[in-house]
């Protein structure tokens, strides 16, 4: 970015921030919701982090019955562990030795926030959103993930009412770990599908 | 609350479809890069209110079947060089799809 572009980007962020505060104030004045409602929602959002998705993955690795429920109805399987999913539907995509999954939202930044919290900045970037559907192997390589040629890549574009999370492959050498130890290995990026789970964590 | 009438599903898993090549104004959730391309229905996601209507504060009814459609990367991008099975899956509402 040159200086002018940087300046423009900062101005537009300032613009949207001002617009957001103005709309928030108006909605509170009109009684659509209260300041306390906003605070409660922000707190709820902050309480969600990838640990939720990691717990589902670790459970699915250890319990084949739970895994089949996860793949059949992701929302119900999340609720089973006490994670409210809300009106959107969660689809969990299973990686196998022959298929690797990765998620994106090319239109905006749809993300399984109910399980992973706020998306990382790069997930919302135009660069990731436009390129991962066009050259997924190259983009994954930039995350340090080399997918063998014989493994098929499936890119999932979240364009409507579904939300996606990847069920990554369980790495070799983790046979003796319990659920909590396994969950520690599962990173946010592996739940998005841009990295694999590493037995070393 | 009464269950709103749904538009009947015209396709099922495995159906071959083509995305309409259209450019309507307004809030559209069919990505540009799949328009006019051929794919296969991977699953029916259920019935959902039409976002093109919801965006303008209308009720979005009748609810529309929403599908997940699988497109081979080689179908979407002529010069794609990865595995021939590499694919992109996209949620697309029925009114954007035609049978092939």
PDB file of C-alpha atoms in Angstrom:
ATOM      1  CA  UNK A   1       0.000   0.000   0.000  1.00  0.00           C
ATOM      2  CA  UNK A   2       1.261   3.480  -0.746  1.00  0.00           C
ATOM      3  CA  UNK A   3       0.746   6.341   1.699  1.00  0.00           C
ATOM      4  CA  UNK A   4      -2.418   7.608   0.044  1.00  0.00           C
ATOM      5  CA  UNK A   5      -4.021   4.146   0.150  1.00  0.00           C
ATOM      6  CA  UNK A   6      -3.038   3.749   3.786  1.00  0.00           C
ATOM      7  CA  UNK A   7      -4.571   7.090   4.569  1.00  0.00           C
ATOM      8  CA  UNK A   8      -7.789   6.142   2.731  1.00  0.00           C
ATOM      9  CA  UNK A   9      -7.997   2.834   4.576  1.00  0.00           C
ATOM     10  CA  UNK A  10      -7.659   4.587   7.915  1.00  0.00           C
ATOM     11  CA  UNK A  11     -10.235   7.218   7.000  1.00  0.00           C
ATOM     12  CA  UNK A  12     -12.730   4.595   5.920  1.00  0.00           C
ATOM     13  CA  UNK A  13     -12.237   2.643   9.149  1.00  0.00           C
ATOM     14  CA  UNK A  14     -12.870   5.882  11.031  1.00  0.00           C
ATOM     15  CA  UNK A  15     -15.931   6.530   8.898  1.00  0.00           C
ATOM     16  CA  UNK A  16     -17.463   3.127   9.576  1.00  0.00           C
ATOM     17  CA  UNK A  17     -16.684   3.363  13.261  1.00  0.00           C
ATOM     18  CA  UNK A  18     -18.468   6.720  13.474  1.00  0.00           C
ATOM     19  CA  UNK A  19     -21.386   5.348  11.462  1.00  0.00           C
ATOM     20  CA  UNK A  20     -21.617   2.337  13.781  1.00  0.00           C
ATOM     21  CA  UNK A  21     -21.679   4.513  16.930  1.00  0.00           C
ATOM     22  CA  UNK A  22     -24.315   6.787  15.405  1.00  0.00           C
ATOM     23  CA  UNK A  23     -26.579   3.863  14.502  1.00  0.00           C
ATOM     24  CA  UNK A  24     -26.053   2.246  17.899  1.00  0.00           C
ATOM     25  CA  UNK A  25     -27.008   5.502  19.666  1.00  0.00           C
ATOM     26  CA  UNK A  26     -30.111   5.905  17.528  1.00  0.00           C
ATOM     27  CA  UNK A  27     -31.279   2.337  18.129  1.00  0.00           C
ATOM     28  CA  UNK A  28     -30.826   2.809  21.883  1.00  0.00           C
ATOM     29  CA  UNK A  29     -32.716   6.141  21.785  1.00  0.00           C
ATOM     30  CA  UNK A  30     -35.540   4.511  19.850  1.00  0.00           C
ATOM     31  CA  UNK A  31     -35.717   1.728  22.441  1.00  0.00           C
ATOM     32  CA  UNK A  32     -34.928  -1.091  19.968  1.00  0.00           C
ATOM     33  CA  UNK A  33     -32.360  -2.340  22.484  1.00  0.00           C
ATOM     34  CA  UNK A  34     -30.581  -0.946  25.529  1.00  0.00           C
ATOM     35  CA  UNK A  35     -26.957  -0.190  26.279  1.00  0.00           C
ATOM     36  CA  UNK A  36     -27.015  -3.142  28.684  1.00  0.00           C
ATOM     37  CA  UNK A  37     -28.108  -5.403  25.807  1.00  0.00           C
ATOM     38  CA  UNK A  38     -25.109  -4.285  23.753  1.00  0.00           C
ATOM     39  CA  UNK A  39     -22.762  -4.890  26.658  1.00  0.00           C
ATOM     40  CA  UNK A  40     -24.223  -8.350  27.244  1.00  0.00           C
ATOM     41  CA  UNK A  41     -23.795  -9.323  23.590  1.00  0.00           C
ATOM     42  CA  UNK A  42     -20.212  -8.059  23.514  1.00  0.00           C
ATOM     43  CA  UNK A  43     -19.458 -10.098  26.650  1.00  0.00           C
ATOM     44  CA  UNK A  44     -21.090 -13.172  25.121  1.00  0.00           C
ATOM     45  CA  UNK A  45     -19.003 -12.744  21.976  1.00  0.00           C
ATOM     46  CA  UNK A  46     -15.823 -12.358  24.026  1.00  0.00           C
ATOM     47  CA  UNK A  47     -16.605 -15.546  25.939  1.00  0.00           C
ATOM     48  CA  UNK A  48     -16.504 -17.634  22.750  1.00  0.00           C
ATOM     49  CA  UNK A  49     -13.160 -18.896  21.595  1.00  0.00           C
ATOM     50  CA  UNK A  50     -11.813 -21.772  19.507  1.00  0.00           C
ATOM     51  CA  UNK A  51     -11.656 -23.930  22.658  1.00  0.00           C
ATOM     52  CA  UNK A  52     -15.292 -24.824  21.961  1.00  0.00           C
ATOM     53  CA  UNK A  53     -14.567 -26.194  18.504  1.00  0.00           C
ATOM     54  CA  UNK A  54     -11.431 -27.899  19.838  1.00  0.00           C
ATOM     55  CA  UNK A  55     -13.465 -29.683  22.487  1.00  0.00           C
ATOM     56  CA  UNK A  56     -15.916 -30.988  19.889  1.00  0.00           C
ATOM     57  CA  UNK A  57     -13.037 -32.246  17.750  1.00  0.00           C
ATOM     58  CA  UNK A  58     -11.262 -33.988  20.645  1.00  0.00           C
ATOM     59  CA  UNK A  59     -14.525 -35.649  21.707  1.00  0.00           C
ATOM     60  CA  UNK A  60     -15.201 -36.768  18.114  1.00  0.00           C
ATOM     61  CA  UNK A  61     -11.700 -38.283  17.846  1.00  0.00           C
ATOM     62  CA  UNK A  62     -12.273 -40.330  20.999  1.00  0.00           C
ATOM     63  CA  UNK A  63     -15.935 -41.241  20.642  1.00  0.00           C
ATOM     64  CA  UNK A  64     -17.064 -42.661  17.269  1.00  0.00           C
ATOM     65  CA  UNK A  65     -20.753 -42.290  18.221  1.00  0.00           C
ATOM     66  CA  UNK A  66     -20.252 -38.608  18.996  1.00  0.00           C
ATOM     67  CA  UNK A  67     -18.337 -38.210  15.749  1.00  0.00           C
ATOM     68  CA  UNK A  68     -21.216 -39.613  13.727  1.00  0.00           C
ATOM     69  CA  UNK A  69     -23.587 -37.196  15.491  1.00  0.00           C
ATOM     70  CA  UNK A  70     -21.210 -34.306  14.735  1.00  0.00           C
ATOM     71  CA  UNK A  71     -21.187 -35.148  11.047  1.00  0.00           C
ATOM     72  CA  UNK A  72     -24.936 -35.746  10.892  1.00  0.00           C
ATOM     73  CA  UNK A  73     -26.012 -32.556  12.710  1.00  0.00           C
ATOM     74  CA  UNK A  74     -23.243 -30.217  13.832  1.00  0.00           C
ATOM     75  CA  UNK A  75     -25.623 -27.834  15.616  1.00  0.00           C
ATOM     76  CA  UNK A  76     -27.123 -30.584  17.785  1.00  0.00           C
ATOM     77  CA  UNK A  77     -23.658 -31.999  18.563  1.00  0.00           C
ATOM     78  CA  UNK A  78     -22.463 -28.542  19.683  1.00  0.00           C
ATOM     79  CA  UNK A  79     -25.558 -28.056  21.861  1.00  0.00           C
ATOM     80  CA  UNK A  80     -24.861 -31.457  23.408  1.00  0.00           C
ATOM     81  CA  UNK A  81     -21.636 -29.992  24.868  1.00  0.00           C
ATOM     82  CA  UNK A  82     -23.505 -26.897  26.048  1.00  0.00           C
ATOM     83  CA  UNK A  83     -22.550 -24.582  23.171  1.00  0.00           C
ATOM     84  CA  UNK A  84     -25.565 -22.641  21.890  1.00  0.00           C
ATOM     85  CA  UNK A  85     -25.500 -22.360  18.123  1.00  0.00           C
ATOM     86  CA  UNK A  86     -28.579 -20.200  17.511  1.00  0.00           C
ATOM     87  CA  UNK A  87     -30.522 -20.017  14.273  1.00  0.00           C
ATOM     88  CA  UNK A  88     -27.626 -20.712  11.892  1.00  0.00           C
ATOM     89  CA  UNK A  89     -26.816 -24.325  11.123  1.00  0.00           C
ATOM     90  CA  UNK A  90     -23.430 -25.819  11.723  1.00  0.00           C
ATOM     91  CA  UNK A  91     -21.985 -28.283   9.227  1.00  0.00           C
ATOM     92  CA  UNK A  92     -18.821 -30.090  10.299  1.00  0.00           C
ATOM     93  CA  UNK A  93     -16.567 -31.210   7.454  1.00  0.00           C
ATOM     94  CA  UNK A  94     -14.451 -34.287   8.037  1.00  0.00           C
ATOM     95  CA  UNK A  95     -10.891 -34.389   6.744  1.00  0.00           C
ATOM     96  CA  UNK A  96      -9.789 -37.836   5.583  1.00  0.00           C
ATOM     97  CA  UNK A  97      -6.493 -39.128   4.186  1.00  0.00           C
ATOM     98  CA  UNK A  98      -7.907 -38.336   0.717  1.00  0.00           C
ATOM     99  CA  UNK A  99      -9.876 -35.082   1.320  1.00  0.00           C
ATOM    100  CA  UNK A 100      -8.801 -31.800   2.923  1.00  0.00           C
ATOM    101  CA  UNK A 101     -11.417 -29.145   3.750  1.00  0.00           C
ATOM    102  CA  UNK A 102     -11.007 -25.389   4.152  1.00  0.00           C
ATOM    103  CA  UNK A 103     -13.609 -22.674   4.804  1.00  0.00           C
ATOM    104  CA  UNK A 104     -14.077 -19.121   3.544  1.00  0.00           C
ATOM    105  CA  UNK A 105     -16.799 -16.566   2.972  1.00  0.00           C
ATOM    106  CA  UNK A 106     -16.079 -14.871  -0.348  1.00  0.00           C
ATOM    107  CA  UNK A 107     -19.009 -12.445  -0.014  1.00  0.00           C
ATOM    108  CA  UNK A 108     -18.308 -11.058   3.462  1.00  0.00           C
ATOM    109  CA  UNK A 109     -16.878 -12.805   6.532  1.00  0.00           C
ATOM    110  CA  UNK A 110     -19.364 -15.482   7.658  1.00  0.00           C
ATOM    111  CA  UNK A 111     -17.583 -17.560  10.276  1.00  0.00           C
ATOM    112  CA  UNK A 112     -18.671 -20.077  12.943  1.00  0.00           C
ATOM    113  CA  UNK A 113     -18.507 -17.371  15.643  1.00  0.00           C
ATOM    114  CA  UNK A 114     -20.704 -19.382  18.006  1.00  0.00           C
ATOM    115  CA  UNK A 115     -17.882 -21.914  18.272  1.00  0.00           C
ATOM    116  CA  UNK A 116     -14.704 -20.036  17.391  1.00  0.00           C
ATOM    117  CA  UNK A 117     -15.410 -16.467  18.522  1.00  0.00           C
ATOM    118  CA  UNK A 118     -14.332 -13.544  16.345  1.00  0.00           C
ATOM    119  CA  UNK A 119     -12.605 -14.346  13.044  1.00  0.00           C
ATOM    120  CA  UNK A 120      -8.936 -13.460  12.543  1.00  0.00           C
ATOM    121  CA  UNK A 121      -8.184 -10.372  10.429  1.00  0.00           C
ATOM    122  CA  UNK A 122      -6.763 -12.414   7.548  1.00  0.00           C
ATOM    123  CA  UNK A 123      -9.998 -14.404   7.278  1.00  0.00           C
ATOM    124  CA  UNK A 124     -11.821 -11.151   6.507  1.00  0.00           C
ATOM    125  CA  UNK A 125      -9.159  -9.885   4.100  1.00  0.00           C
ATOM    126  CA  UNK A 126      -9.925  -9.512   0.415  1.00  0.00           C
ATOM    127  CA  UNK A 127      -6.724 -11.390  -0.326  1.00  0.00           C
ATOM    128  CA  UNK A 128      -7.724 -14.602   1.487  1.00  0.00           C
ATOM    129  CA  UNK A 129     -11.358 -14.428   0.386  1.00  0.00           C
ATOM    130  CA  UNK A 130     -10.628 -13.995  -3.294  1.00  0.00           C
ATOM    131  CA  UNK A 131      -7.636 -16.315  -3.561  1.00  0.00           C
ATOM    132  CA  UNK A 132      -8.565 -19.399  -1.540  1.00  0.00           C
ATOM    133  CA  UNK A 133     -11.303 -20.342  -4.043  1.00  0.00           C
ATOM    134  CA  UNK A 134      -9.016 -19.595  -7.004  1.00  0.00           C
ATOM    135  CA  UNK A 135      -5.705 -21.150  -5.897  1.00  0.00           C
ATOM    136  CA  UNK A 136      -6.334 -23.034  -2.636  1.00  0.00           C
ATOM    137  CA  UNK A 137      -3.101 -25.026  -2.756  1.00  0.00           C
ATOM    138  CA  UNK A 138      -0.998 -21.916  -3.035  1.00  0.00           C
ATOM    139  CA  UNK A 139      -2.855 -20.139  -0.227  1.00  0.00           C
ATOM    140  CA  UNK A 140      -2.513 -23.168   2.079  1.00  0.00           C
ATOM    141  CA  UNK A 141       1.183 -23.343   1.236  1.00  0.00           C
ATOM    142  CA  UNK A 142       1.500 -19.753   2.476  1.00  0.00           C
ATOM    143  CA  UNK A 143       0.137 -20.996   5.825  1.00  0.00           C
ATOM    144  CA  UNK A 144       2.865 -23.640   5.767  1.00  0.00           C
ATOM    145  CA  UNK A 145       0.424 -26.385   4.784  1.00  0.00           C
ATOM    146  CA  UNK A 146       1.409 -28.537   1.847  1.00  0.00           C
ATOM    147  CA  UNK A 147      -1.425 -30.745   0.662  1.00  0.00           C
ATOM    148  CA  UNK A 148      -0.140 -33.759  -1.318  1.00  0.00           C
ATOM    149  CA  UNK A 149      -1.235 -33.704  -4.982  1.00  0.00           C
ATOM    150  CA  UNK A 150      -3.293 -36.870  -4.588  1.00  0.00           C
ATOM    151  CA  UNK A 151      -5.390 -35.385  -1.761  1.00  0.00           C
ATOM    152  CA  UNK A 152      -8.507 -33.540  -2.977  1.00  0.00           C
ATOM    153  CA  UNK A 153      -9.155 -30.076  -1.642  1.00  0.00           C
ATOM    154  CA  UNK A 154     -12.689 -28.905  -0.910  1.00  0.00           C
ATOM    155  CA  UNK A 155     -13.159 -25.213  -0.353  1.00  0.00           C
ATOM    156  CA  UNK A 156     -16.440 -24.331   1.373  1.00  0.00           C
ATOM    157  CA  UNK A 157     -17.814 -20.901   0.588  1.00  0.00           C
ATOM    158  CA  UNK A 158     -20.282 -19.850   3.341  1.00  0.00           C
ATOM    159  CA  UNK A 159     -22.709 -17.817   1.282  1.00  0.00           C
ATOM    160  CA  UNK A 160     -26.011 -18.255   3.121  1.00  0.00           C
ATOM    161  CA  UNK A 161     -27.436 -19.826   6.280  1.00  0.00           C
ATOM    162  CA  UNK A 162     -24.877 -22.568   7.010  1.00  0.00           C
ATOM    163  CA  UNK A 163     -21.704 -22.180   9.026  1.00  0.00           C
ATOM    164  CA  UNK A 164     -18.790 -24.569   8.659  1.00  0.00           C
ATOM    165  CA  UNK A 165     -16.075 -26.018  10.843  1.00  0.00           C
ATOM    166  CA  UNK A 166     -13.417 -28.539   9.877  1.00  0.00           C
ATOM    167  CA  UNK A 167     -12.913 -31.799  11.771  1.00  0.00           C
ATOM    168  CA  UNK A 168      -9.173 -32.181  11.160  1.00  0.00           C
ATOM    169  CA  UNK A 169      -7.242 -35.439  11.000  1.00  0.00           C
ATOM    170  CA  UNK A 170      -6.015 -36.736  14.327  1.00  0.00           C
ATOM    171  CA  UNK A 171      -2.246 -36.740  14.153  1.00  0.00           C
ATOM    172  CA  UNK A 172      -0.256 -39.924  14.677  1.00  0.00           C
ATOM    173  CA  UNK A 173       1.451 -40.248  18.054  1.00  0.00           C
ATOM    174  CA  UNK A 174      -1.534 -38.971  20.054  1.00  0.00           C
ATOM    175  CA  UNK A 175      -2.958 -42.383  20.964  1.00  0.00           C
ATOM    176  CA  UNK A 176      -2.309 -41.993  24.695  1.00  0.00           C
ATOM    177  CA  UNK A 177      -3.709 -38.488  25.092  1.00  0.00           C
ATOM    178  CA  UNK A 178      -7.009 -37.796  26.851  1.00  0.00           C
ATOM    179  CA  UNK A 179      -9.728 -35.445  25.645  1.00  0.00           C
ATOM    180  CA  UNK A 180      -8.340 -32.361  27.323  1.00  0.00           C
ATOM    181  CA  UNK A 181      -4.815 -32.979  26.040  1.00  0.00           C
ATOM    182  CA  UNK A 182      -6.115 -33.591  22.527  1.00  0.00           C
ATOM    183  CA  UNK A 183      -8.206 -30.395  22.624  1.00  0.00           C
ATOM    184  CA  UNK A 184      -5.022 -28.455  23.493  1.00  0.00           C
ATOM    185  CA  UNK A 185      -3.528 -29.487  20.154  1.00  0.00           C
ATOM    186  CA  UNK A 186      -6.485 -28.284  18.080  1.00  0.00           C
ATOM    187  CA  UNK A 187      -5.851 -24.723  16.912  1.00  0.00           C
ATOM    188  CA  UNK A 188      -8.228 -22.146  15.482  1.00  0.00           C
ATOM    189  CA  UNK A 189      -6.478 -22.335  12.116  1.00  0.00           C
ATOM    190  CA  UNK A 190      -6.899 -26.114  11.945  1.00  0.00           C
ATOM    191  CA  UNK A 191     -10.654 -25.664  12.527  1.00  0.00           C
ATOM    192  CA  UNK A 192     -10.726 -23.255   9.561  1.00  0.00           C
ATOM    193  CA  UNK A 193      -8.661 -25.731   7.567  1.00  0.00           C
ATOM    194  CA  UNK A 194      -5.599 -23.647   6.734  1.00  0.00           C
ATOM    195  CA  UNK A 195      -3.325 -25.786   8.891  1.00  0.00           C
ATOM    196  CA  UNK A 196      -3.206 -29.392  10.104  1.00  0.00           C
ATOM    197  CA  UNK A 197      -3.148 -30.480  13.732  1.00  0.00           C
ATOM    198  CA  UNK A 198       0.376 -31.152  14.935  1.00  0.00           C
ATOM    199  CA  UNK A 199       1.034 -33.827  17.580  1.00  0.00           C
ATOM    200  CA  UNK A 200       3.617 -31.508  19.147  1.00  0.00           C
ATOM    201  CA  UNK A 201       1.008 -28.744  19.571  1.00  0.00           C
TER     202      UNK A 201
ATOM    203  CA  UNK B   1     -47.055 -19.702  14.580  1.00  0.00           C
ATOM    204  CA  UNK B   2     -47.982 -21.292  11.268  1.00  0.00           C
ATOM    205  CA  UNK B   3     -45.246 -22.868   9.195  1.00  0.00           C
ATOM    206  CA  UNK B   4     -44.786 -20.831   6.035  1.00  0.00           C
ATOM    207  CA  UNK B   5     -45.423 -22.598   2.769  1.00  0.00           C
ATOM    208  CA  UNK B   6     -42.175 -23.663   1.077  1.00  0.00           C
ATOM    209  CA  UNK B   7     -41.372 -23.727  -2.618  1.00  0.00           C
ATOM    210  CA  UNK B   8     -41.064 -27.465  -3.484  1.00  0.00           C
ATOM    211  CA  UNK B   9     -37.500 -28.731  -3.986  1.00  0.00           C
ATOM    212  CA  UNK B  10     -36.749 -29.385  -7.656  1.00  0.00           C
ATOM    213  CA  UNK B  11     -33.388 -31.076  -7.113  1.00  0.00           C
ATOM    214  CA  UNK B  12     -31.890 -33.773  -4.925  1.00  0.00           C
ATOM    215  CA  UNK B  13     -28.365 -34.927  -4.056  1.00  0.00           C
ATOM    216  CA  UNK B  14     -26.505 -35.826  -7.258  1.00  0.00           C
ATOM    217  CA  UNK B  15     -28.672 -33.618  -9.537  1.00  0.00           C
ATOM    218  CA  UNK B  16     -26.662 -31.810 -12.189  1.00  0.00           C
ATOM    219  CA  UNK B  17     -27.380 -28.104 -12.228  1.00  0.00           C
ATOM    220  CA  UNK B  18     -26.246 -24.890 -13.852  1.00  0.00           C
ATOM    221  CA  UNK B  19     -26.195 -21.549 -12.053  1.00  0.00           C
ATOM    222  CA  UNK B  20     -28.160 -18.861 -13.886  1.00  0.00           C
ATOM    223  CA  UNK B  21     -25.978 -16.317 -15.598  1.00  0.00           C
ATOM    224  CA  UNK B  22     -27.775 -13.265 -14.294  1.00  0.00           C
ATOM    225  CA  UNK B  23     -26.825  -9.925 -12.832  1.00  0.00           C
ATOM    226  CA  UNK B  24     -29.827  -8.608 -10.897  1.00  0.00           C
ATOM    227  CA  UNK B  25     -29.385  -5.460  -8.839  1.00  0.00           C
ATOM    228  CA  UNK B  26     -29.574  -5.540  -5.049  1.00  0.00           C
ATOM    229  CA  UNK B  27     -28.350  -7.873  -2.336  1.00  0.00           C
ATOM    230  CA  UNK B  28     -27.478 -11.168  -4.021  1.00  0.00           C
ATOM    231  CA  UNK B  29     -25.740 -14.057  -2.270  1.00  0.00           C
ATOM    232  CA  UNK B  30     -24.760 -16.062  -5.337  1.00  0.00           C
ATOM    233  CA  UNK B  31     -21.052 -15.366  -5.887  1.00  0.00           C
ATOM    234  CA  UNK B  32     -20.182 -13.987  -9.276  1.00  0.00           C
ATOM    235  CA  UNK B  33     -17.517 -16.611  -9.930  1.00  0.00           C
ATOM    236  CA  UNK B  34     -19.981 -19.526 -10.082  1.00  0.00           C
ATOM    237  CA  UNK B  35     -22.596 -17.906 -12.324  1.00  0.00           C
ATOM    238  CA  UNK B  36     -23.097 -19.797 -15.578  1.00  0.00           C
ATOM    239  CA  UNK B  37     -21.108 -22.773 -14.238  1.00  0.00           C
ATOM    240  CA  UNK B  38     -22.129 -26.407 -13.890  1.00  0.00           C
ATOM    241  CA  UNK B  39     -22.166 -28.264 -10.612  1.00  0.00           C
ATOM    242  CA  UNK B  40     -23.735 -31.156  -8.725  1.00  0.00           C
ATOM    243  CA  UNK B  41     -26.068 -30.926  -5.726  1.00  0.00           C
ATOM    244  CA  UNK B  42     -24.164 -32.180  -2.670  1.00  0.00           C
ATOM    245  CA  UNK B  43     -27.066 -31.831  -0.237  1.00  0.00           C
ATOM    246  CA  UNK B  44     -30.298 -29.992   0.465  1.00  0.00           C
ATOM    247  CA  UNK B  45     -29.647 -27.624   3.388  1.00  0.00           C
ATOM    248  CA  UNK B  46     -33.320 -26.946   4.118  1.00  0.00           C
ATOM    249  CA  UNK B  47     -35.749 -24.130   3.410  1.00  0.00           C
ATOM    250  CA  UNK B  48     -34.798 -20.537   4.164  1.00  0.00           C
ATOM    251  CA  UNK B  49     -36.244 -17.083   3.621  1.00  0.00           C
ATOM    252  CA  UNK B  50     -34.894 -15.428   0.492  1.00  0.00           C
ATOM    253  CA  UNK B  51     -32.037 -13.075   1.506  1.00  0.00           C
ATOM    254  CA  UNK B  52     -32.595 -10.966  -1.612  1.00  0.00           C
ATOM    255  CA  UNK B  53     -35.954  -9.981  -0.081  1.00  0.00           C
ATOM    256  CA  UNK B  54     -34.905  -9.949   3.589  1.00  0.00           C
ATOM    257  CA  UNK B  55     -32.231  -7.358   2.787  1.00  0.00           C
ATOM    258  CA  UNK B  56     -34.991  -4.887   1.944  1.00  0.00           C
ATOM    259  CA  UNK B  57     -37.072  -5.587   5.042  1.00  0.00           C
ATOM    260  CA  UNK B  58     -39.555  -7.821   3.212  1.00  0.00           C
ATOM    261  CA  UNK B  59     -40.544 -11.203   4.643  1.00  0.00           C
ATOM    262  CA  UNK B  60     -38.558 -13.336   2.172  1.00  0.00           C
ATOM    263  CA  UNK B  61     -41.485 -15.747   1.798  1.00  0.00           C
ATOM    264  CA  UNK B  62     -42.205 -18.256   0.480  1.00  0.00           C
ATOM    265  CA  UNK B  63     -39.106 -19.925   1.891  1.00  0.00           C
ATOM    266  CA  UNK B  64     -36.781 -21.294  -0.772  1.00  0.00           C
ATOM    267  CA  UNK B  65     -34.860 -24.561  -0.833  1.00  0.00           C
ATOM    268  CA  UNK B  66     -31.164 -23.933  -0.244  1.00  0.00           C
ATOM    269  CA  UNK B  67     -28.610 -26.340  -1.693  1.00  0.00           C
ATOM    270  CA  UNK B  68     -24.932 -26.968  -1.376  1.00  0.00           C
ATOM    271  CA  UNK B  69     -23.571 -27.249  -4.893  1.00  0.00           C
ATOM    272  CA  UNK B  70     -20.187 -28.761  -5.672  1.00  0.00           C
ATOM    273  CA  UNK B  71     -18.198 -27.231  -8.535  1.00  0.00           C
ATOM    274  CA  UNK B  72     -14.930 -28.696  -9.738  1.00  0.00           C
ATOM    275  CA  UNK B  73     -12.168 -26.085  -9.650  1.00  0.00           C
ATOM    276  CA  UNK B  74     -11.408 -26.994 -13.271  1.00  0.00           C
ATOM    277  CA  UNK B  75     -14.980 -26.081 -14.183  1.00  0.00           C
ATOM    278  CA  UNK B  76     -14.736 -22.722 -12.407  1.00  0.00           C
ATOM    279  CA  UNK B  77     -11.214 -21.843 -13.561  1.00  0.00           C
ATOM    280  CA  UNK B  78     -10.056 -22.990 -16.984  1.00  0.00           C
ATOM    281  CA  UNK B  79      -6.376 -22.855 -16.112  1.00  0.00           C
ATOM    282  CA  UNK B  80      -6.697 -24.637 -12.726  1.00  0.00           C
ATOM    283  CA  UNK B  81      -3.711 -26.890 -12.192  1.00  0.00           C
ATOM    284  CA  UNK B  82      -4.343 -28.807  -8.948  1.00  0.00           C
ATOM    285  CA  UNK B  83      -5.916 -32.254  -8.485  1.00  0.00           C
ATOM    286  CA  UNK B  84      -8.792 -32.808 -10.981  1.00  0.00           C
ATOM    287  CA  UNK B  85     -11.041 -33.585  -7.993  1.00  0.00           C
ATOM    288  CA  UNK B  86     -10.395 -30.270  -6.199  1.00  0.00           C
ATOM    289  CA  UNK B  87     -13.737 -28.550  -5.692  1.00  0.00           C
ATOM    290  CA  UNK B  88     -15.501 -25.549  -4.261  1.00  0.00           C
ATOM    291  CA  UNK B  89     -18.849 -26.009  -2.516  1.00  0.00           C
ATOM    292  CA  UNK B  90     -21.258 -23.087  -2.390  1.00  0.00           C
ATOM    293  CA  UNK B  91     -24.701 -22.552  -0.854  1.00  0.00           C
ATOM    294  CA  UNK B  92     -27.112 -21.537  -3.585  1.00  0.00           C
ATOM    295  CA  UNK B  93     -30.843 -20.873  -3.457  1.00  0.00           C
ATOM    296  CA  UNK B  94     -33.076 -22.815  -5.834  1.00  0.00           C
ATOM    297  CA  UNK B  95     -34.203 -19.836  -7.889  1.00  0.00           C
ATOM    298  CA  UNK B  96     -30.590 -19.465  -9.074  1.00  0.00           C
ATOM    299  CA  UNK B  97     -30.395 -23.032 -10.397  1.00  0.00           C
ATOM    300  CA  UNK B  98     -31.453 -24.671 -13.632  1.00  0.00           C
ATOM    301  CA  UNK B  99     -31.466 -28.388 -14.453  1.00  0.00           C
ATOM    302  CA  UNK B 100     -28.844 -29.608 -16.889  1.00  0.00           C
TER     303      UNK B 100
END
